[in-house]
mmCIF file with all atom_site columns, C-alpha atoms in Angstrom:
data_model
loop_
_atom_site.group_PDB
_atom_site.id
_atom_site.type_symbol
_atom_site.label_atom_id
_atom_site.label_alt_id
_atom_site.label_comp_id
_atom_site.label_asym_id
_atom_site.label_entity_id
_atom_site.label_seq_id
_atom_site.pdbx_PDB_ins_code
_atom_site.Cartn_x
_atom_site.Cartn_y
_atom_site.Cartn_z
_atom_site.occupancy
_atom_site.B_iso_or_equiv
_atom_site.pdbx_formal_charge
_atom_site.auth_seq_id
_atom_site.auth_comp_id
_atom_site.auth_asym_id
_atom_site.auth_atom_id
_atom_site.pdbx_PDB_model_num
ATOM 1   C CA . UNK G 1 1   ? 12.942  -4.890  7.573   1.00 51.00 ? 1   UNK G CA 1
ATOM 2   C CA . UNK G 1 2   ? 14.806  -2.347  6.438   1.00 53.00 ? 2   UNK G CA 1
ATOM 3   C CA . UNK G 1 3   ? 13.196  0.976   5.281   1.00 56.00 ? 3   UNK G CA 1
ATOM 4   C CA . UNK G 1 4   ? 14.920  3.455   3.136   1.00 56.00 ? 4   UNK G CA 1
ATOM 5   C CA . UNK G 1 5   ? 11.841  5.042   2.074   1.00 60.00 ? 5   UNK G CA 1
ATOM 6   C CA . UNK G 1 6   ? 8.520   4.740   2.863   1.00 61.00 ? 6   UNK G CA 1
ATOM 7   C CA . UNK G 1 7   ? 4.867   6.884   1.955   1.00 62.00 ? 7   UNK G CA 1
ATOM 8   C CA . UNK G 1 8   ? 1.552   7.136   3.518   1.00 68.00 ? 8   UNK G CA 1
ATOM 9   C CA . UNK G 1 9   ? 0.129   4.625   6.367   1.00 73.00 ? 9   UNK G CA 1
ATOM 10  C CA . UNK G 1 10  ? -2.905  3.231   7.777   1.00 78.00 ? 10  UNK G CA 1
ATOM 11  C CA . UNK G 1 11  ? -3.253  2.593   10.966  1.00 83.00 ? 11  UNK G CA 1
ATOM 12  C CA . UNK G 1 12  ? -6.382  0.555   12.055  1.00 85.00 ? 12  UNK G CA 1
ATOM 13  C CA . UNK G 1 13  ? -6.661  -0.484  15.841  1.00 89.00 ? 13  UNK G CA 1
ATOM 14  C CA . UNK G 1 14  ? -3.768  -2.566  16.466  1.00 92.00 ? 14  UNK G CA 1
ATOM 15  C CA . UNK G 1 15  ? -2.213  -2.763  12.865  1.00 92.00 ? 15  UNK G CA 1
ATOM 16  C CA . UNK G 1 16  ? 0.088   -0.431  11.116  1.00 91.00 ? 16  UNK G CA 1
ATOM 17  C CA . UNK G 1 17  ? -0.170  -0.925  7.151   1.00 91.00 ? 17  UNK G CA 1
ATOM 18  C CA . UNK G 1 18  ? 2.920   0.700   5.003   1.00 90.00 ? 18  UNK G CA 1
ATOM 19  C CA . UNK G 1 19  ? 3.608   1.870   1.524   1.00 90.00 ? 19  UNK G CA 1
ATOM 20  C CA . UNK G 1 20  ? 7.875   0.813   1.307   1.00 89.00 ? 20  UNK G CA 1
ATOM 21  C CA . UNK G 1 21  ? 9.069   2.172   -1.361  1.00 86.00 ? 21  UNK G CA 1
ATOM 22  C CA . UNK G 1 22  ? 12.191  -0.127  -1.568  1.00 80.00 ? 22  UNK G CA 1
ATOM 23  C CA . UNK G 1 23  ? 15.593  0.557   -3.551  1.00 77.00 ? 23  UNK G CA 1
ATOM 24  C CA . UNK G 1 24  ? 14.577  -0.305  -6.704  1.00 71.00 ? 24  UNK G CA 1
ATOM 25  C CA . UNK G 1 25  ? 17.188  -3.043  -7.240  1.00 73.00 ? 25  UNK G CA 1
ATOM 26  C CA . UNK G 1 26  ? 15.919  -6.396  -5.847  1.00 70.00 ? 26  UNK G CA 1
ATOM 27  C CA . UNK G 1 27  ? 13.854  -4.557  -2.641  1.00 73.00 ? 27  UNK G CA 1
ATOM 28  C CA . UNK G 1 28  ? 10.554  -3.567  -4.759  1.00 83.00 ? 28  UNK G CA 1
ATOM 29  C CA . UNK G 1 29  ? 8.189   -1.492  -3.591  1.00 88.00 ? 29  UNK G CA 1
ATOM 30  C CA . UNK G 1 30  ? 5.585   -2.929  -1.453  1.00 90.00 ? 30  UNK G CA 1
ATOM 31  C CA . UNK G 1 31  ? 2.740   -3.153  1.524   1.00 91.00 ? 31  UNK G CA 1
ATOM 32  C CA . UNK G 1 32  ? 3.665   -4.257  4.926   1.00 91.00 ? 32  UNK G CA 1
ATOM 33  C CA . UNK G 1 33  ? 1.165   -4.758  7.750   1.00 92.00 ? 33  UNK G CA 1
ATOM 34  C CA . UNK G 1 34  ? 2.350   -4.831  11.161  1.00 93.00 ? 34  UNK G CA 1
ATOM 35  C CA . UNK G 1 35  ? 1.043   -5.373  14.552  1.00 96.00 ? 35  UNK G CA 1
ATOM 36  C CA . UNK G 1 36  ? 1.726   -3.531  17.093  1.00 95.00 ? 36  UNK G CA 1
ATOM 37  C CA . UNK G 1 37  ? 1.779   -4.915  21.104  1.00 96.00 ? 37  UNK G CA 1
ATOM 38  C CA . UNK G 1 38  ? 1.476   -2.001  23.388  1.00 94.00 ? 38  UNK G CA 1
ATOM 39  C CA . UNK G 1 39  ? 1.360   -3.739  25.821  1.00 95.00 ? 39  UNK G CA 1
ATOM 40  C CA . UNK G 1 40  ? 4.778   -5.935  25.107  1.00 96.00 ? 40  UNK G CA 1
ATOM 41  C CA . UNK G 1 41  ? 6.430   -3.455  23.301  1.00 95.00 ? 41  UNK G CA 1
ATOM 42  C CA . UNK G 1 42  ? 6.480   -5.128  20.747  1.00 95.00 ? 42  UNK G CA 1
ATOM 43  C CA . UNK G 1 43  ? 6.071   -5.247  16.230  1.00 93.00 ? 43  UNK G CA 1
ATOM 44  C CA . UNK G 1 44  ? 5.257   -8.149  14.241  1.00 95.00 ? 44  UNK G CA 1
ATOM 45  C CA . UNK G 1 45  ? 5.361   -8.323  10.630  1.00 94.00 ? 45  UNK G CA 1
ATOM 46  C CA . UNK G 1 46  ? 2.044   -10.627 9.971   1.00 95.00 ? 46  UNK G CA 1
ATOM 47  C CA . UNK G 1 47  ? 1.634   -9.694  6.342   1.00 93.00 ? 47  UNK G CA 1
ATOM 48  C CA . UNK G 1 48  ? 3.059   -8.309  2.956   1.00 92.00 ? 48  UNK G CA 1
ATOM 49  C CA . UNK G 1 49  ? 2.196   -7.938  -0.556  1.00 93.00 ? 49  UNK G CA 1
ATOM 50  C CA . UNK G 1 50  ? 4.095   -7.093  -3.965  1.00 90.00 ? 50  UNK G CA 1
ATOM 51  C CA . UNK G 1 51  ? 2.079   -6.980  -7.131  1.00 88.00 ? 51  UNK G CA 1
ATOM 52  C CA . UNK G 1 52  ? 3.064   -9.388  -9.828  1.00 84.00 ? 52  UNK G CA 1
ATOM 53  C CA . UNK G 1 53  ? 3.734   -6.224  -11.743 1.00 78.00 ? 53  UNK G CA 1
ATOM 54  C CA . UNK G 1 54  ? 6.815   -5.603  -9.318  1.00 71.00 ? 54  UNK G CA 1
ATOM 55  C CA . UNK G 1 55  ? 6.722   -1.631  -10.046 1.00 82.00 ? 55  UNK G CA 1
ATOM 56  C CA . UNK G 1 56  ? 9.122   0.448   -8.737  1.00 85.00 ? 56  UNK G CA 1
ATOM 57  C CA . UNK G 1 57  ? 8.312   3.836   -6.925  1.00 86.00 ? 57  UNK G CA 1
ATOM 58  C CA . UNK G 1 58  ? 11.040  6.193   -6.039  1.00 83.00 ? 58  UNK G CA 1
ATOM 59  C CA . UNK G 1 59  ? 8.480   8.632   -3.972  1.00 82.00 ? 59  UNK G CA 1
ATOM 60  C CA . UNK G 1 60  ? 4.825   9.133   -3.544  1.00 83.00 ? 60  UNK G CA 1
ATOM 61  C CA . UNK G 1 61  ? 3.450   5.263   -3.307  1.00 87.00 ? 61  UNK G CA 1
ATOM 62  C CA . UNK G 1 62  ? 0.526   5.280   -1.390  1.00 88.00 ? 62  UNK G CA 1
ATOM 63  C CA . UNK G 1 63  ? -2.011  2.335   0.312   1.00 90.00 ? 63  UNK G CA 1
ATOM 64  C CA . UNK G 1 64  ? -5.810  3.069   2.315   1.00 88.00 ? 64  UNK G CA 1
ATOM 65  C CA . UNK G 1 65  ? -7.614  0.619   3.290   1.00 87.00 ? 65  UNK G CA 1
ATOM 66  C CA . UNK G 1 66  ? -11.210 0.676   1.707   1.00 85.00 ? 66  UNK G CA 1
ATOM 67  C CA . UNK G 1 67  ? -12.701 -1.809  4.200   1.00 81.00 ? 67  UNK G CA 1
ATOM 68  C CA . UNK G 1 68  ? -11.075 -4.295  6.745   1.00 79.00 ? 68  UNK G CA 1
ATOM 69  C CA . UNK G 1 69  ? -9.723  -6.748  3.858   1.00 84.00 ? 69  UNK G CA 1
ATOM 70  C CA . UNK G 1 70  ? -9.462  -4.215  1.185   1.00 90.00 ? 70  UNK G CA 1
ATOM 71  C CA . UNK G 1 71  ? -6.178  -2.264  0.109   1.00 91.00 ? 71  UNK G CA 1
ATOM 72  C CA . UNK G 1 72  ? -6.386  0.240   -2.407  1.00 91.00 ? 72  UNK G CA 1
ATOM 73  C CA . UNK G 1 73  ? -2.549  0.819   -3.385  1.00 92.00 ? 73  UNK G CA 1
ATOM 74  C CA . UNK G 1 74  ? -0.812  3.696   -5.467  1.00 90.00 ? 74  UNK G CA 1
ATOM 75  C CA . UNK G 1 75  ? 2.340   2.946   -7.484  1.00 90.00 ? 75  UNK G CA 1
ATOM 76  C CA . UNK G 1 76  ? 2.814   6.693   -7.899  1.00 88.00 ? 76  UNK G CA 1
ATOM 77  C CA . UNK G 1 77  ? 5.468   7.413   -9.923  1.00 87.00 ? 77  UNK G CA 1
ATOM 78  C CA . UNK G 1 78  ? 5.001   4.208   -12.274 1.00 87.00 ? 78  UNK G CA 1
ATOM 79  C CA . UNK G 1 79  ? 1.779   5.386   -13.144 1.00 89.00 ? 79  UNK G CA 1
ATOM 80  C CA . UNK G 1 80  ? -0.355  2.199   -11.609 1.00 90.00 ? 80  UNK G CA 1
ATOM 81  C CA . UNK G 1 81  ? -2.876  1.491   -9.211  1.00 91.00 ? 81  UNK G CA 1
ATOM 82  C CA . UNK G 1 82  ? -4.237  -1.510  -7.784  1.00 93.00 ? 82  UNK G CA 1
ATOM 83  C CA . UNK G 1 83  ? -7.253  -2.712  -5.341  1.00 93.00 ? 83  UNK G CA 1
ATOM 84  C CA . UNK G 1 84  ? -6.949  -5.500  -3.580  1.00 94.00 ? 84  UNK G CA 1
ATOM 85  C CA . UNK G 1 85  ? -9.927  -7.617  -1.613  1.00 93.00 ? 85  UNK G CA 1
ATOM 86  C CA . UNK G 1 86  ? -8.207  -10.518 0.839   1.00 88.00 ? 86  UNK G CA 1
ATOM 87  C CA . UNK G 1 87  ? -5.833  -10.922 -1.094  1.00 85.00 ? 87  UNK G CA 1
ATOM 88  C CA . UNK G 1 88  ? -6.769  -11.008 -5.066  1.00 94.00 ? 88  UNK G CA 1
ATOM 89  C CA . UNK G 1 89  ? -6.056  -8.067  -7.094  1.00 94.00 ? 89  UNK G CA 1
ATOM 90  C CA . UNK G 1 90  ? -10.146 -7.045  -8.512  1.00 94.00 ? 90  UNK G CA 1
ATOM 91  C CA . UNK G 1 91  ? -8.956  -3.606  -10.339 1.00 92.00 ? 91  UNK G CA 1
ATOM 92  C CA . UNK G 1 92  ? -6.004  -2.067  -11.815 1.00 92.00 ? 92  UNK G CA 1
ATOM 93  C CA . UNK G 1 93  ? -5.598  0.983   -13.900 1.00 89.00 ? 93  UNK G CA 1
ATOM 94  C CA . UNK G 1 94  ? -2.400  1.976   -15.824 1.00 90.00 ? 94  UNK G CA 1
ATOM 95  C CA . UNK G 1 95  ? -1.295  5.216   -17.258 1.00 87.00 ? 95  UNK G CA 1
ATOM 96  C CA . UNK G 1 96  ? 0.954   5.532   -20.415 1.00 80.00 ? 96  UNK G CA 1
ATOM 97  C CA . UNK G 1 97  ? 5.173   5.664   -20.074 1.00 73.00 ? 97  UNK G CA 1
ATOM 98  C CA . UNK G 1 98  ? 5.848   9.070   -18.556 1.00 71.00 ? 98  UNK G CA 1
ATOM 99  C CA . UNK G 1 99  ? 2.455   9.856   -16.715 1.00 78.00 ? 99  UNK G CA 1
ATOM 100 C CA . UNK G 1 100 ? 2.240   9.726   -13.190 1.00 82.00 ? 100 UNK G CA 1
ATOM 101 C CA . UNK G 1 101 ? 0.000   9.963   -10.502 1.00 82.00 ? 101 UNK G CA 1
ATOM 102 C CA . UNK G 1 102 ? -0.120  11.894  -7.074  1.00 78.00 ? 102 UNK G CA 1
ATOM 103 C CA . UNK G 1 103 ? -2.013  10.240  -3.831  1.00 72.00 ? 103 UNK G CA 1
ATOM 104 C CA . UNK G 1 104 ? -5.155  9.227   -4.498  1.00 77.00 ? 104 UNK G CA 1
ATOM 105 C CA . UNK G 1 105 ? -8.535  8.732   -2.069  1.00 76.00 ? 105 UNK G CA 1
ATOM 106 C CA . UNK G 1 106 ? -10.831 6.240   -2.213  1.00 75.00 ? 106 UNK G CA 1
ATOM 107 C CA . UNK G 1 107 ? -14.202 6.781   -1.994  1.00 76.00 ? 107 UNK G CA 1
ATOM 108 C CA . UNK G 1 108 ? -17.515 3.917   -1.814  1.00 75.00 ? 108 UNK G CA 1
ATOM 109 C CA . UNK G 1 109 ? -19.703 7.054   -3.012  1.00 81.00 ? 109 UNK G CA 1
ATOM 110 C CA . UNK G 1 110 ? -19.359 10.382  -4.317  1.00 84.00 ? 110 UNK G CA 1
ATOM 111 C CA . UNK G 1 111 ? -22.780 10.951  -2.430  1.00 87.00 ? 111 UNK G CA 1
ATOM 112 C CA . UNK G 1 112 ? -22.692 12.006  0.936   1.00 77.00 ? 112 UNK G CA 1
#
């Protein structure tokens, strides 16, 4: 795959999860997991993701994971988040034209 820009990663033992933010002409931004062989030397691609929304973020997209099959994913600049659990989106939240959002955390509980 070709990167031209990418934001914020996870890595979680042997997989690397990306924010790409594509070109914004047919390459949308999306999340791409990888997995990486030390051993071999090796990446694999074993999973993507693009929202049906299809936004487009020029800079600051951002994915964490929240547990080990949910994403919680930033469309930045377009103003949009999303959380995903396997593979369904369960949440979205979308800001009016013009408003934007920086990185965001995640957090289970705002208690300690």
């Amino acid at each position: 795959e070709r990167f031209l820009t990418h934001h914020n990663f996870e890595l979680q033992d042997d997989h690397l999860t990306l924010f790409v933010n594509g070109d914004g002409s047919e390459d949308k931004s999306h999340i791409v997991t990888y997995e990486i062989d030390e051993e071999d030397m090796t990446v694999d691609e074993v999973w993507s993701y693009s929202s049906d929304s299809s936004p487009y973020v020029y800079a600051l997209g951002d994915v964490s994971q929240i547990h080990e099959d949910s994403l919680h994913i930033t469309y930045s600049t377009a103003g949009y988040f999303e959380q995903l659990d396997d593979e369904d989106v369960v949440w979205t939240l979308k800001a009016d034209l013009g408003y934007a959002f920086g990185y965001s955390n995640f957090y289970k509980s705002l208690y300690p």
